[in-house]
Tab-separated table of C-alpha atoms in Angstrom:
chain	number	residue	atom	x	y	z
A	1	MET	CA	0.000	0.000	0.000
A	2	GLY	CA	1.366	3.437	-0.941
A	3	ARG	CA	1.615	6.365	1.415
A	4	LYS	CA	-1.375	8.507	2.247
A	5	LYS	CA	-1.807	11.145	-0.433
A	6	ILE	CA	-0.093	14.369	0.629
A	7	GLU	CA	0.398	17.338	-1.649
A	8	LEU	CA	4.144	17.891	-1.768
A	9	VAL	CA	5.899	20.983	-3.092
A	10	GLU	CA	9.453	22.261	-3.175
A	11	ALA	CA	10.889	22.485	0.341
A	12	LYS	CA	12.323	25.854	1.305
A	13	LYS	CA	14.009	27.128	4.437
A	14	LYS	CA	13.653	30.876	4.899
A	15	PHE	CA	12.698	31.134	1.203
A	16	THR	CA	15.871	29.247	0.161
A	17	SER	CA	15.637	26.021	-1.837
A	18	ILE	CA	17.141	22.986	-0.117
A	19	LYS	CA	19.805	21.108	-2.065
A	20	TYR	CA	21.572	17.817	-1.408
A	21	PHE	CA	25.249	17.879	-0.467
A	22	PRO	CA	27.351	15.262	1.344
A	23	PHE	CA	29.587	17.742	3.168
A	24	GLY	CA	27.810	17.970	6.528
A	25	ASN	CA	26.689	21.508	5.714
A	26	ILE	CA	23.657	23.323	7.109
A	27	PRO	CA	20.475	22.968	4.999
A	28	GLY	CA	19.973	25.964	2.730
A	29	GLU	CA	23.515	27.201	3.280
A	30	SER	CA	24.974	29.531	0.663
A	31	TYR	CA	27.880	28.483	-1.548
A	32	VAL	CA	31.422	29.541	-0.783
A	33	LEU	CA	32.292	30.911	-4.214
A	34	THR	CA	36.023	30.859	-4.796
A	35	SER	CA	38.244	30.792	-7.852
A	36	ASP	CA	41.165	29.963	-5.569
A	37	PRO	CA	40.265	27.065	-3.243
A	38	TRP	CA	43.877	26.908	-2.056
A	39	ASN	CA	43.673	30.368	-0.512
A	40	TYR	CA	40.201	29.632	0.849
A	41	LEU	CA	41.464	26.495	2.596
A	42	LYS	CA	44.485	28.311	3.992
A	43	ALA	CA	42.291	31.140	5.289
A	44	PHE	CA	39.863	28.642	6.837
A	45	LEU	CA	42.656	26.738	8.590
A	46	LYS	CA	44.331	29.933	9.793
A	47	ASN	CA	41.030	31.157	11.254
A	48	GLU	CA	40.505	27.799	12.969
A	49	HIS	CA	44.054	27.927	14.328
A	50	ASP	CA	43.833	31.527	15.545
A	51	SER	CA	40.417	30.986	17.153
A	52	ILE	CA	42.103	28.741	19.729
A	53	LYS	CA	43.502	31.442	22.005
A	54	LYS	CA	44.882	29.241	24.753
A	55	LYS	CA	46.700	25.932	24.367
A	56	THR	CA	44.819	24.037	27.038
A	57	ALA	CA	45.276	20.302	27.518
A	58	LYS	CA	42.219	19.775	25.334
A	59	LEU	CA	42.756	22.425	22.660
A	60	GLY	CA	46.567	22.418	22.419
A	61	PRO	CA	46.769	19.211	20.331
A	62	LYS	CA	43.964	20.447	18.053
A	63	LYS	CA	45.763	23.728	17.434
A	64	LYS	CA	48.934	21.821	16.566
A	65	LYS	CA	47.080	19.524	14.131
A	66	ILE	CA	45.534	22.506	12.347
A	67	SER	CA	48.996	24.052	12.043
A	68	LYS	CA	50.220	20.823	10.424
A	69	ALA	CA	47.196	20.761	8.111
A	70	LEU	CA	48.021	24.279	6.949
A	71	TYR	CA	51.578	23.152	6.191
A	72	PHE	CA	50.360	20.202	4.107
A	73	ILE	CA	47.904	22.367	2.150
A	74	GLU	CA	50.710	24.776	1.287
A	75	LEU	CA	52.836	21.802	0.236
A	76	ALA	CA	50.001	20.360	-1.859
A	77	GLU	CA	49.493	23.694	-3.605
A	78	SER	CA	53.180	23.891	-4.497
A	79	PHE	CA	53.173	20.370	-5.932
A	80	GLN	CA	50.039	21.015	-8.012
A	81	LYS	CA	51.238	24.361	-9.385
A	82	SER	CA	54.563	22.758	-10.291
A	83	ALA	CA	52.700	19.894	-12.004
A	84	GLU	CA	50.897	22.360	-14.257
A	85	ASN	CA	54.207	23.492	-15.765
A	86	VAL	CA	55.781	20.111	-16.603
A	87	GLN	CA	55.071	17.139	-18.833
A	88	MET	CA	54.539	13.470	-18.144
A	89	PRO	CA	55.843	11.490	-16.328
A	90	THR	CA	56.920	14.244	-13.893
A	91	LYS	CA	53.427	15.721	-14.025
A	92	ALA	CA	51.913	12.493	-12.668
A	93	THR	CA	54.389	12.276	-9.792
A	94	LEU	CA	53.831	15.868	-8.663
A	95	THR	CA	50.047	15.561	-8.958
A	96	TYR	CA	49.999	12.455	-6.756
A	97	TYR	CA	52.060	14.195	-4.081
A	98	SER	CA	49.589	17.077	-4.175
A	99	VAL	CA	46.693	14.647	-3.680
A	100	LEU	CA	48.549	12.870	-0.872
A	101	ASN	CA	49.151	16.097	1.027
A	102	ILE	CA	45.543	17.246	0.649
A	103	ALA	CA	44.486	13.902	2.132
A	104	LYS	CA	46.930	14.387	5.005
A	105	ALA	CA	45.501	17.826	5.762
A	106	PHE	CA	41.983	16.379	5.692
A	107	LEU	CA	42.926	13.648	8.176
A	108	LEU	CA	44.504	16.181	10.538
A	109	VAL	CA	41.348	18.315	10.482
A	110	ARG	CA	39.334	15.168	11.232
A	111	GLY	CA	41.419	14.561	14.361
A	112	HIS	CA	44.112	12.145	13.202
A	113	ASP	CA	47.698	13.008	14.008
A	114	LEU	CA	50.661	12.709	11.675
A	115	GLU	CA	54.406	13.001	12.158
A	116	THR	CA	54.113	10.936	15.354
A	117	SER	CA	54.418	7.443	13.822
A	118	GLN	CA	55.333	5.686	10.594
A	119	GLU	CA	53.179	6.781	7.656
A	120	TYR	CA	52.361	4.582	4.654
A	121	HIS	CA	50.581	5.256	1.381
A	122	GLY	CA	48.213	2.323	2.051
A	123	LEU	CA	48.393	1.089	-1.545
A	124	SER	CA	51.012	-0.767	-3.561
A	125	LEU	CA	51.695	-1.566	-7.203
A	126	ASN	CA	53.295	-4.995	-6.944
A	127	PRO	CA	56.080	-5.957	-9.401
A	128	ASN	CA	53.948	-8.704	-10.968
A	129	ASP	CA	50.927	-6.438	-11.478
A	130	SER	CA	50.514	-4.071	-14.389
A	131	THR	CA	46.993	-2.648	-13.963
A	132	ASP	CA	46.008	-3.656	-10.415
A	133	LEU	CA	46.757	-1.914	-7.132
A	134	THR	CA	46.763	-3.876	-3.890
A	135	ILE	CA	45.351	-2.398	-0.691
A	136	SER	CA	48.143	-2.756	1.854
A	137	SER	CA	47.891	-4.629	5.123
A	138	ASN	CA	46.903	-2.673	8.207
A	139	ALA	CA	49.742	-0.594	9.594
A	140	LYS	CA	51.556	-2.059	12.591
A	141	ASN	CA	53.132	-0.554	15.694
A	142	GLY	CA	50.925	2.516	15.692
A	143	GLY	CA	51.612	3.453	12.066
A	144	ILE	CA	49.000	4.914	9.738
A	145	ASN	CA	47.954	4.044	6.179
A	146	ILE	CA	46.826	7.289	4.545
A	147	PHE	CA	44.556	5.618	1.966
A	148	HIS	CA	42.884	3.448	4.629
A	149	GLU	CA	42.087	6.334	6.941
A	150	PHE	CA	41.039	8.645	4.115
A	151	ALA	CA	38.516	6.069	2.868
A	152	LYS	CA	37.246	5.334	6.383
A	153	GLU	CA	36.671	9.024	7.138
A	154	LEU	CA	34.491	9.182	4.031
A	155	GLY	CA	32.422	6.240	5.245
A	156	TYR	CA	33.958	3.279	3.410
A	157	THR	CA	35.318	-0.041	4.630
A	158	VAL	CA	38.802	-0.986	3.460
A	159	LYS	CA	39.718	-4.650	2.935
A	160	PRO	CA	43.504	-5.173	3.000
A	161	GLY	CA	44.785	-7.513	0.322
A	162	THR	CA	42.024	-6.767	-2.192
A	163	LYS	CA	42.769	-5.339	-5.623
A	164	ILE	CA	41.672	-2.144	-7.350
A	165	SER	CA	41.962	-2.386	-11.125
A	166	LEU	CA	42.811	0.434	-13.520
A	167	GLN	CA	39.486	-0.102	-15.302
A	168	GLU	CA	37.661	0.174	-11.982
A	169	MET	CA	39.418	3.429	-11.157
A	170	ILE	CA	38.734	5.134	-14.484
A	171	SER	CA	35.155	3.831	-14.620
A	172	ASN	CA	34.302	5.678	-11.414
A	173	LEU	CA	35.234	9.287	-12.207
A	174	PRO	CA	32.177	11.200	-13.510
A	175	GLU	CA	34.313	13.878	-15.151
A	176	ILE	CA	36.023	11.370	-17.490
A	177	HIS	CA	33.437	8.582	-17.646
A	178	GLU	CA	31.967	9.592	-20.996
A	179	LEU	CA	35.408	9.743	-22.618
A	180	ALA	CA	36.453	6.412	-21.090
A	181	PHE	CA	33.199	4.773	-22.160
A	182	ASN	CA	33.467	5.989	-25.750
A	183	LEU	CA	37.081	4.796	-25.967
A	184	ASN	CA	35.971	1.338	-24.713
A	185	LEU	CA	38.327	1.625	-21.747
A	186	THR	CA	35.743	0.751	-19.110
A	187	LYS	CA	34.380	-2.669	-18.207
A	188	LEU	CA	30.820	-1.517	-18.846
A	189	SER	CA	28.277	-2.304	-21.547
A	190	LYS	CA	26.140	0.718	-20.591
A	191	ARG	CA	26.913	4.097	-19.083
A	192	LYS	CA	26.697	4.026	-15.277
A	193	PHE	CA	26.293	7.682	-14.231
A	194	LEU	CA	22.638	8.604	-14.783
A	195	PRO	CA	22.106	12.423	-14.712
A	196	VAL	CA	19.432	13.168	-12.105
A	197	ASP	CA	17.708	15.998	-10.282
A	198	ILE	CA	17.336	15.741	-6.496
A	199	GLU	CA	14.438	17.722	-5.060
A	200	PHE	CA	13.609	18.149	-1.385
A	201	LEU	CA	9.858	18.272	-0.788
A	202	SER	CA	7.528	19.386	2.000
A	203	ASN	CA	3.751	19.363	2.438
A	204	ASP	CA	2.076	22.506	1.172
A	205	ARG	CA	0.940	25.096	3.755
A	206	ARG	CA	1.689	23.087	6.908
A	207	TRP	CA	5.420	22.501	6.180
A	208	ASN	CA	5.750	19.812	8.851
A	209	LYS	CA	7.045	17.002	6.620
A	210	LEU	CA	10.293	16.556	4.715
A	211	THR	CA	11.295	14.072	2.035
A	212	TYR	CA	12.991	14.076	-1.384
A	213	ARG	CA	12.679	12.628	-4.856
A	214	ILE	CA	15.149	11.669	-7.561
A	215	CYS	CA	14.126	12.341	-11.185
A	216	PHE	CA	15.663	11.685	-14.580
A	217	GLU	CA	14.708	12.400	-18.178
A	218	LYS	CA	12.825	9.647	-19.996
A	219	LYS	CA	15.239	9.845	-22.912
A	220	HIS	CA	17.853	8.130	-20.703
A	221	LYS	CA	15.820	4.938	-20.282
A	222	HIS	CA	17.622	3.049	-23.031
A	223	ASP	CA	21.175	4.198	-22.315
A	224	TYR	CA	21.327	3.264	-18.637
A	225	ARG	CA	20.442	0.249	-16.521
A	226	ILE	CA	17.159	1.679	-15.262
A	227	GLU	CA	16.078	-1.783	-14.063
A	228	LYS	CA	18.352	-1.155	-11.064
A	229	PHE	CA	15.536	0.937	-9.536
A	230	LYS	CA	13.689	-2.338	-8.968
A	231	LYS	CA	16.529	-3.950	-7.010
A	232	GLY	CA	18.726	-3.544	-3.944
A	233	VAL	CA	19.161	-0.273	-2.111
A	234	LEU	CA	17.164	1.729	-4.690
A	235	SER	CA	14.155	-0.562	-4.376
A	236	SER	CA	14.268	-0.536	-0.571
A	237	THR	CA	14.719	3.256	-0.388
A	238	LEU	CA	12.594	4.665	-3.215
A	239	GLU	CA	9.199	4.133	-4.792
A	240	GLU	CA	8.028	5.348	-8.178
A	241	SER	CA	6.222	8.666	-8.055
A	242	GLU	CA	4.010	10.619	-10.405
A	243	ASP	CA	5.999	11.738	-13.396
A	244	SER	CA	5.591	14.181	-16.222
A	245	LYS	CA	5.828	13.613	-19.950
A	246	GLU	CA	9.566	14.228	-19.861
A	247	ARG	CA	10.706	12.806	-16.493
A	248	VAL	CA	10.588	9.664	-14.397
A	249	CYS	CA	10.580	10.285	-10.638
A	250	TYR	CA	11.218	8.135	-7.582
A	251	ILE	CA	10.358	9.427	-4.115
A	252	SER	CA	11.853	8.390	-0.789
A	253	LYS	CA	9.764	6.019	1.285
A	254	GLN	CA	10.877	8.053	4.278
A	255	LEU	CA	8.623	11.011	5.183
A	256	ARG	CA	10.140	12.767	8.170
A	257	ASN	CA	8.371	14.976	10.690
A	258	LEU	CA	9.704	18.532	10.550
A	259	THR	CA	9.355	21.527	12.823
A	260	HIS	CA	9.754	24.220	10.205
A	261	THR	CA	10.735	26.952	12.663
A	262	SER	CA	13.380	24.852	14.436
A	263	GLU	CA	17.017	24.927	13.308
A	264	VAL	CA	17.667	21.698	15.205
A	265	SER	CA	14.793	19.937	13.450
A	266	TRP	CA	15.917	21.175	10.059
A	267	LYS	CA	19.495	20.055	10.592
A	268	SER	CA	18.709	16.590	11.971
A	269	ASN	CA	16.099	15.759	9.311
A	270	TYR	CA	18.189	17.157	6.463
A	271	ASN	CA	21.267	15.225	7.625
A	272	GLU	CA	19.344	11.955	7.855
A	273	LEU	CA	17.904	12.354	4.367
A	274	CYS	CA	21.319	13.321	2.973
A	275	LYS	CA	22.777	10.121	4.456
A	276	GLU	CA	20.041	8.136	2.748
A	277	ILE	CA	20.682	9.896	-0.567
A	278	THR	CA	24.419	9.227	-0.293
A	279	ALA	CA	23.681	5.549	0.369
A	280	THR	CA	21.804	5.298	-2.956
A	281	ASN	CA	25.185	5.988	-4.620
A	282	ILE	CA	24.567	9.553	-5.720
A	283	ARG	CA	27.740	11.135	-7.120
A	284	ILE	CA	28.409	14.848	-7.602
A	285	MET	CA	30.532	16.800	-10.049
A	286	LEU	CA	31.361	20.488	-9.849
A	287	THR	CA	30.829	22.668	-12.933
A	288	ARG	CA	30.863	26.420	-13.567
A	289	VAL	CA	27.088	26.468	-13.088
A	290	GLY	CA	27.142	24.544	-9.811
A	291	TYR	CA	27.048	20.888	-8.838
A	292	LYS	CA	25.586	18.223	-11.097
A	293	TYR	CA	24.132	15.012	-9.664
A	294	TYR	CA	24.516	11.497	-11.016
A	295	LEU	CA	23.089	8.215	-9.796
A	296	ASP	CA	25.678	5.441	-10.039
A	297	LEU	CA	23.649	2.497	-11.331
A	298	GLN	CA	26.631	0.133	-11.344
A	299	PRO	CA	28.506	1.075	-8.164
A	300	ASP	CA	31.834	-0.403	-7.166
A	301	ASN	CA	33.356	-0.348	-3.670
A	302	TYR	CA	34.211	3.336	-3.257
A	303	SER	CA	33.204	6.870	-4.198
A	304	PRO	CA	34.892	8.844	-7.014
A	305	ILE	CA	37.056	10.891	-4.643
A	306	ILE	CA	38.632	7.696	-3.276
A	307	TYR	CA	39.091	6.226	-6.736
A	308	TYR	CA	40.843	9.418	-7.829
A	309	PHE	CA	43.268	9.082	-4.897
A	310	SER	CA	44.034	5.485	-5.932
A	311	LEU	CA	44.311	6.367	-9.637
A	312	MET	CA	46.834	9.111	-8.922
A	313	PHE	CA	48.828	6.675	-6.785
A	314	TYR	CA	48.811	4.246	-9.717
A	315	ILE	CA	49.809	6.843	-12.318
A	316	GLY	CA	52.462	8.310	-10.025
A	317	SER	CA	53.906	4.875	-9.220
A	318	VAL	CA	54.102	3.893	-12.885
A	319	ALA	CA	55.730	7.222	-13.708
A	320	ARG	CA	58.352	6.846	-10.964
A	321	TYR	CA	59.238	3.171	-11.053
A	322	ARG	CA	57.954	1.405	-14.179
A	323	PRO	CA	59.330	2.916	-17.417
A	324	THR	CA	58.244	-0.072	-19.523
A	325	LEU	CA	54.734	0.018	-18.084
A	326	ASN	CA	54.676	3.790	-18.542
A	327	GLU	CA	55.304	3.255	-22.263
A	328	GLU	CA	52.591	0.573	-22.499
A	329	ILE	CA	49.884	2.217	-20.380
A	330	LEU	CA	50.396	5.922	-19.840
A	331	GLU	CA	51.847	6.535	-23.302
A	332	GLY	CA	49.745	3.826	-24.952
A	333	GLN	CA	45.985	3.358	-25.261
A	334	TYR	CA	45.306	5.276	-22.051
A	335	LYS	CA	47.310	8.365	-23.019
A	336	SER	CA	44.372	10.626	-23.946
A	337	LEU	CA	42.412	9.492	-20.904
A	338	ILE	CA	45.290	10.087	-18.476
A	339	SER	CA	45.785	13.520	-20.015
A	340	GLU	CA	42.121	14.331	-19.364
A	341	VAL	CA	42.370	13.036	-15.782
A	342	LEU	CA	45.353	15.268	-15.072
A	343	THR	CA	43.484	18.234	-16.552
A	344	SER	CA	39.994	17.778	-15.086
A	345	SER	CA	40.286	15.795	-11.875
A	346	PRO	CA	42.736	17.703	-9.608
A	347	LYS	CA	40.315	20.605	-9.092
A	348	GLN	CA	37.378	18.242	-8.621
A	349	PHE	CA	39.342	16.515	-5.860
A	350	LEU	CA	40.421	19.818	-4.322
A	351	TYR	CA	36.942	21.378	-4.229
A	352	LEU	CA	35.274	18.200	-2.927
A	353	THR	CA	37.876	17.613	-0.232
A	354	ALA	CA	37.618	21.275	0.755
A	355	GLY	CA	33.887	20.724	1.240
A	356	PHE	CA	34.442	17.717	3.491
A	357	MET	CA	37.193	19.541	5.370
A	358	THR	CA	35.210	22.728	6.061
A	359	ASN	CA	31.598	21.405	5.975
A	360	LYS	CA	30.876	24.127	3.432
A	361	ILE	CA	29.745	24.053	-0.213
A	362	CYS	CA	32.732	25.232	-2.214
A	363	ALA	CA	31.986	26.152	-5.821
A	364	VAL	CA	33.400	28.030	-8.797
A	365	PRO	CA	32.033	31.573	-9.320
A	366	MET	CA	30.158	31.993	-12.602
A	367	ALA	CA	32.244	35.106	-13.172
A	368	ASN	CA	35.315	32.875	-13.501
A	369	LEU	CA	35.846	32.768	-17.260
A	370	ASN	CA	38.716	30.256	-17.224
């Protein structure tokens, strides 16, 4: 039996439309528009550092971690800016070290400490492997695997000893998926990232309910595995809703009680629905006109931001240690794809990680003409 008929309209908080983001931000929060996310991150970390006036037993370690995070962000910026002025394979090496240092800064902000024990990448490209990374064993004696902790902080379980293939990595980046698919470099028979709209809804006039729906254009029915809506997490989370001539819509089975005038109620209900949306394997990509949403209909083990970390480790490792493999892979059939990754993905990673680090929605200003 379906839910009791309730007239639902666009949900707004203080006249502001509510949008989905996975960053832990406040519902209805404005974008942080910045053409220079490096300087934004440095300013954010400096403000956090300077706001701790006294180094008490509780706050002293936090202040020190933020200071370290600021150092790693400055280091990451230097690596990335240097990478923009060189060619492969040096470009790949510098880009990976930028990614690694951003991840380190993120972990410090999340409460991990570095510089106090042995640090490991957390991934390895074994001599007998050409296109597979191996997730390293858990660190011993108090050490830390950066990849492991980065993935865990983003909500994913890491299984040491398992493999991550090159095809898996490139198949999971929305910004290059179309290119990879058209070059037959993915393992997929159909595209996996379905473009969708995500709309938060509330009941008209009373405004004491909150839910959301996911919609896509009917023209996509034949290009994507739409049958996935009838299975697994999508089937258990969503039910088909009234659609228009152009769109197909699925609405959450969860209809939460909302106190429209309460900030606490807004935040708790919004956060719970955002967690549910994230669990349906929604992916986001930043563009000059804001964030675009995609539903991953053929999800693998991790989110794009984690796959980008692993891909840059792979490319950087090949560039540093495997000249023969570099000739076969990076200068071979994957050359155009790797070039696109190194052009498009670093800023995606930077803006998304900045969002998770600051709990803000970082975006590119439309006035940025680059």
